Amino acid sequence: MKPGLLITLEGTEGVGKSTNLQFIRDTLSEQKIPFICTREPGGTPLAETLRELLLAPRDEPFDPLAELLIMFAARAQHIAHVIRPALERGLWVICDRFTDATFAYQGGGRGVPMNIIAQLEALVQRELRPDAVILLDISPQLGLERAGQRAAPDRFERERCEFFERVRSVYLERADADPARYYRVDASRPLVDVQQELKDILARIRARHEGEEAIG
Ligand code: TMP
């Protein structure tokens, strides 16, 4: 069987990821494309426990390397138990964040050297990379305004605007460097326009996948 597709959704705070993820699920269901939807950090019971560790605000400063290693520990578990099995069954895997978030948040945000992240990516994922990355892009200023004041912000949501500027610039650099795989969507526009573009992107990804199937 032809393996499925790994499609990841990325962006900074307040970009509308949850609403647009629901739209993607509805679109794939309408089109009868078999898929699963999952998220990182998380996606298995053990990885969700690691997520709680990562997101809980705490007094003890979190060492950036410790944070990075726990992200990849959760990812290893998620890939082994959810992502690879689903891809092998031919499903599309829609993942709310993946390793681009690590380059952006731990690399850009926290300043961990990118080559360390790349080494862990190679170790944990081997050849596995997203087939397509949908980057919902918004200025952090506008994103934070839109997100508003969360009742109980997690450890990342407590960061300042400058942190999210650095996160965003890594996302944009990565998108610019690989335009065949990254779809950058201007999420500052009205939701109907964003969702029309998402629909077009999904159609392009599908056409490409079916084209590869015909050749392959
Ligand atoms: P979420 O709020 O989109 O569910 O994601 C949880 C937080 O985890 C978000 O603030 C970004 C952060 N994160 C990283 O810092 N590195 C990663 O590799 C991933 C997957 C998420």
Coordinates of C-alpha atoms and ligand atoms in Angstrom, one line a residue:
M1 CA 0.0 0.0 0.0
K2 CA 1.2 3.5 -0.8
P3 CA 2.1 5.3 2.5
G4 CA -0.1 8.2 3.6
L5 CA 1.0 11.8 4.0
L6 CA 2.3 13.7 7.0
I7 CA 0.9 17.2 7.0
T8 CA 1.8 19.5 9.9
L9 CA 0.2 22.8 11.0
E10 CA 2.4 25.4 12.5
G11 CA 2.3 29.0 13.7
T12 CA 2.7 31.3 16.7
E13 CA 0.2 32.2 19.4
G14 CA -3.2 33.6 18.4
V15 CA -2.9 32.5 14.7
G16 CA -6.2 30.6 14.8
K17 CA -4.7 27.1 14.7
S18 CA -7.6 25.3 16.5
T19 CA -10.3 26.9 14.3
N20 CA -8.4 26.1 11.1
L21 CA -7.6 22.6 12.2
Q22 CA -11.3 22.0 12.6
F23 CA -11.8 23.4 9.1
I24 CA -9.1 21.0 7.7
R25 CA -10.8 18.0 9.4
D26 CA -14.2 19.0 8.0
T27 CA -12.7 19.4 4.5
L28 CA -11.0 16.0 4.6
S29 CA -14.1 14.3 5.9
E30 CA -16.2 15.9 3.2
Q31 CA -13.7 14.6 0.6
K32 CA -13.7 11.2 2.2
I33 CA -9.9 11.2 2.6
P34 CA -9.0 8.8 5.4
F35 CA -7.0 10.7 8.0
I36 CA -6.1 11.0 11.7
C37 CA -5.6 14.2 13.6
T38 CA -3.0 14.4 16.3
R39 CA -0.8 16.9 18.1
E40 CA 2.7 17.6 19.5
P41 CA 3.9 17.6 22.1
G42 CA 1.5 14.7 22.8
G43 CA -0.5 12.3 20.8
T44 CA -0.1 9.2 23.0
P45 CA -0.9 8.8 26.7
L46 CA 2.8 8.9 27.6
A47 CA 3.6 11.8 25.3
E48 CA 0.6 13.7 26.7
T49 CA 2.1 13.3 30.2
L50 CA 5.3 14.7 28.9
R51 CA 3.3 17.6 27.4
E52 CA 1.9 18.4 30.8
L53 CA 5.5 18.5 32.2
L54 CA 6.5 20.8 29.4
L55 CA 3.6 23.3 29.6
A56 CA 3.1 23.6 33.3
P57 CA 4.4 26.9 34.6
R58 CA 6.9 26.3 37.4
D59 CA 9.3 28.3 39.6
E60 CA 12.4 26.2 38.7
P61 CA 13.9 27.5 35.4
F62 CA 13.6 24.9 32.6
D63 CA 17.0 24.2 31.1
P64 CA 16.6 24.7 27.3
L65 CA 18.4 21.3 26.6
A66 CA 16.1 19.5 29.1
E67 CA 13.1 21.1 27.3
L68 CA 14.5 20.0 23.9
L69 CA 15.1 16.5 25.0
I70 CA 11.7 16.0 26.5
M71 CA 10.1 17.4 23.2
F72 CA 12.0 14.8 21.3
A73 CA 11.2 12.0 23.8
A74 CA 7.5 12.7 23.3
R75 CA 8.1 12.8 19.6
A76 CA 9.9 9.4 19.5
Q77 CA 6.9 7.9 21.3
H78 CA 4.4 9.6 19.1
I79 CA 6.2 8.6 15.9
A80 CA 6.5 4.9 17.0
H81 CA 3.0 4.4 18.2
V82 CA 0.8 6.7 16.2
I83 CA 2.5 8.5 13.2
R84 CA 4.4 5.6 11.5
P85 CA 1.6 3.0 11.9
A86 CA -1.0 5.5 10.5
L87 CA 1.3 6.4 7.5
E88 CA 1.9 2.7 6.8
R89 CA -1.9 2.1 6.7
G90 CA -2.1 4.8 4.0
L91 CA -3.7 7.5 6.2
W92 CA -3.1 11.2 6.1
V93 CA -1.7 12.3 9.4
I94 CA -2.6 15.9 10.3
C95 CA -0.3 16.9 13.1
D96 CA -0.9 20.1 15.1
R97 CA 2.8 21.1 15.3
F98 CA 5.9 19.0 14.7
T99 CA 9.7 19.5 14.4
D100 CA 9.4 22.9 12.7
A101 CA 8.0 24.1 16.1
T102 CA 11.2 22.7 17.8
F103 CA 13.4 24.7 15.4
A104 CA 11.3 27.8 15.9
Y105 CA 10.6 27.6 19.7
Q106 CA 13.7 25.9 21.1
G107 CA 16.1 27.1 18.3
G108 CA 14.7 30.6 17.6
G109 CA 13.0 31.2 20.9
R110 CA 15.4 29.7 23.4
G111 CA 18.6 29.9 21.4
V112 CA 19.5 26.2 21.2
P113 CA 21.9 25.7 18.3
M114 CA 20.1 24.5 15.2
N115 CA 22.7 21.8 14.5
I116 CA 21.8 20.1 17.8
I117 CA 18.1 20.1 16.9
A118 CA 19.0 18.7 13.4
Q119 CA 21.0 15.9 15.0
L120 CA 18.1 14.9 17.3
E121 CA 15.8 15.1 14.3
A122 CA 18.0 12.7 12.4
L123 CA 18.2 10.4 15.4
V124 CA 14.6 10.3 16.3
Q125 CA 12.9 10.6 12.9
R126 CA 15.4 8.9 10.6
E127 CA 14.0 9.8 7.1
L128 CA 10.6 10.9 8.3
R129 CA 9.8 14.6 7.4
P130 CA 6.5 16.3 6.9
D131 CA 5.3 16.0 3.3
A132 CA 3.7 19.4 3.7
V133 CA 3.9 22.1 6.3
I134 CA 1.1 24.6 6.5
L135 CA 2.4 27.7 8.3
L136 CA -0.3 30.1 9.6
D137 CA 1.6 33.3 9.8
I138 CA 0.7 36.5 11.7
S139 CA 2.7 39.2 13.4
P140 CA 3.1 38.2 17.1
Q141 CA 1.8 41.6 18.1
L142 CA -1.5 40.9 16.3
G143 CA -1.5 37.3 17.4
L144 CA -1.1 38.2 21.1
E145 CA -3.9 40.8 20.7
R146 CA -6.2 38.2 19.1
A147 CA -5.4 35.5 21.7
G148 CA -6.3 38.0 24.4
Q149 CA -5.5 37.3 28.0
R150 CA -5.8 33.6 28.6
A151 CA -7.2 32.7 32.0
A152 CA -4.3 30.4 32.8
P153 CA -1.5 30.9 30.3
D154 CA 0.9 27.9 29.9
R155 CA 4.7 28.2 30.1
F156 CA 5.1 29.2 26.5
E157 CA 2.1 31.6 26.4
R158 CA 3.8 33.5 29.2
E159 CA 6.7 34.5 27.0
R160 CA 7.1 38.1 25.7
C161 CA 6.4 39.4 22.2
E162 CA 10.2 39.4 21.4
F163 CA 10.3 35.6 22.0
F164 CA 7.5 35.1 19.4
E165 CA 9.3 37.4 17.0
R166 CA 12.3 35.1 17.1
V167 CA 10.0 32.0 16.7
R168 CA 8.3 33.6 13.7
S169 CA 11.5 34.5 12.0
V170 CA 12.7 30.9 12.1
Y171 CA 9.4 29.7 10.7
L172 CA 9.6 32.2 7.9
E173 CA 13.2 31.3 7.1
R174 CA 12.4 27.6 6.9
A175 CA 9.4 28.3 4.7
D176 CA 11.4 30.5 2.4
A177 CA 14.2 27.9 2.1
D178 CA 11.8 25.1 0.9
P179 CA 8.9 26.5 -1.0
A180 CA 7.9 23.1 -2.5
R181 CA 7.0 21.7 1.0
Y182 CA 5.9 24.8 2.9
Y183 CA 2.6 26.6 2.4
R184 CA 2.7 30.0 4.1
V185 CA -0.8 31.4 4.8
D186 CA -1.3 35.0 5.8
A187 CA -3.5 34.5 8.8
S188 CA -4.1 38.2 9.5
R189 CA -6.8 38.1 6.8
P190 CA -10.5 37.4 7.4
L191 CA -11.2 33.8 8.3
V192 CA -13.2 33.1 5.1
D193 CA -10.1 34.0 3.0
V194 CA -7.8 32.0 5.1
Q195 CA -10.1 29.0 4.8
Q196 CA -10.5 29.3 1.0
E197 CA -6.7 29.2 0.8
L198 CA -6.5 26.2 3.1
K199 CA -9.0 24.4 0.8
D200 CA -6.8 25.2 -2.3
I201 CA -3.7 24.0 -0.5
L202 CA -5.3 20.7 0.5
A203 CA -6.4 20.3 -3.2
R204 CA -2.8 20.9 -4.3
I205 CA -1.4 18.5 -1.8
R206 CA -3.9 15.8 -2.9
A207 CA -3.2 16.4 -6.6
R208 CA 0.5 16.1 -6.0
H209 CA 0.1 12.9 -3.9
E210 CA -2.2 11.4 -6.6
G211 CA 0.3 12.4 -9.3
E212 CA 3.1 10.6 -7.4
E213 CA 0.8 7.6 -7.0
A214 CA 0.2 7.5 -10.8
I215 CA 4.0 7.7 -11.5
G216 CA 5.1 5.6 -8.6
Ligands
TMP1 P1 0.0 24.3 21.4 O1 -0.3 25.5 22.3 O2 -0.1 24.7 19.9 O3 -0.8 23.1 21.7 O4 1.5 23.9 21.6 C1 2.0 23.8 22.9 C2 3.3 24.7 23.0 O5 4.4 23.9 22.8 C3 3.4 25.8 22.0 O6 3.5 27.0 22.8 C4 4.6 25.6 21.3 C5 5.4 24.6 22.1 N1 6.2 23.7 21.3 C6 7.6 23.8 21.4 O7 8.1 24.7 22.0 N2 8.4 22.9 20.7 C7 7.9 21.9 20.0 O8 8.6 21.1 19.4 C8 6.4 21.7 19.9 C9 5.8 20.6 19.2 C10 5.7 22.7 20.6

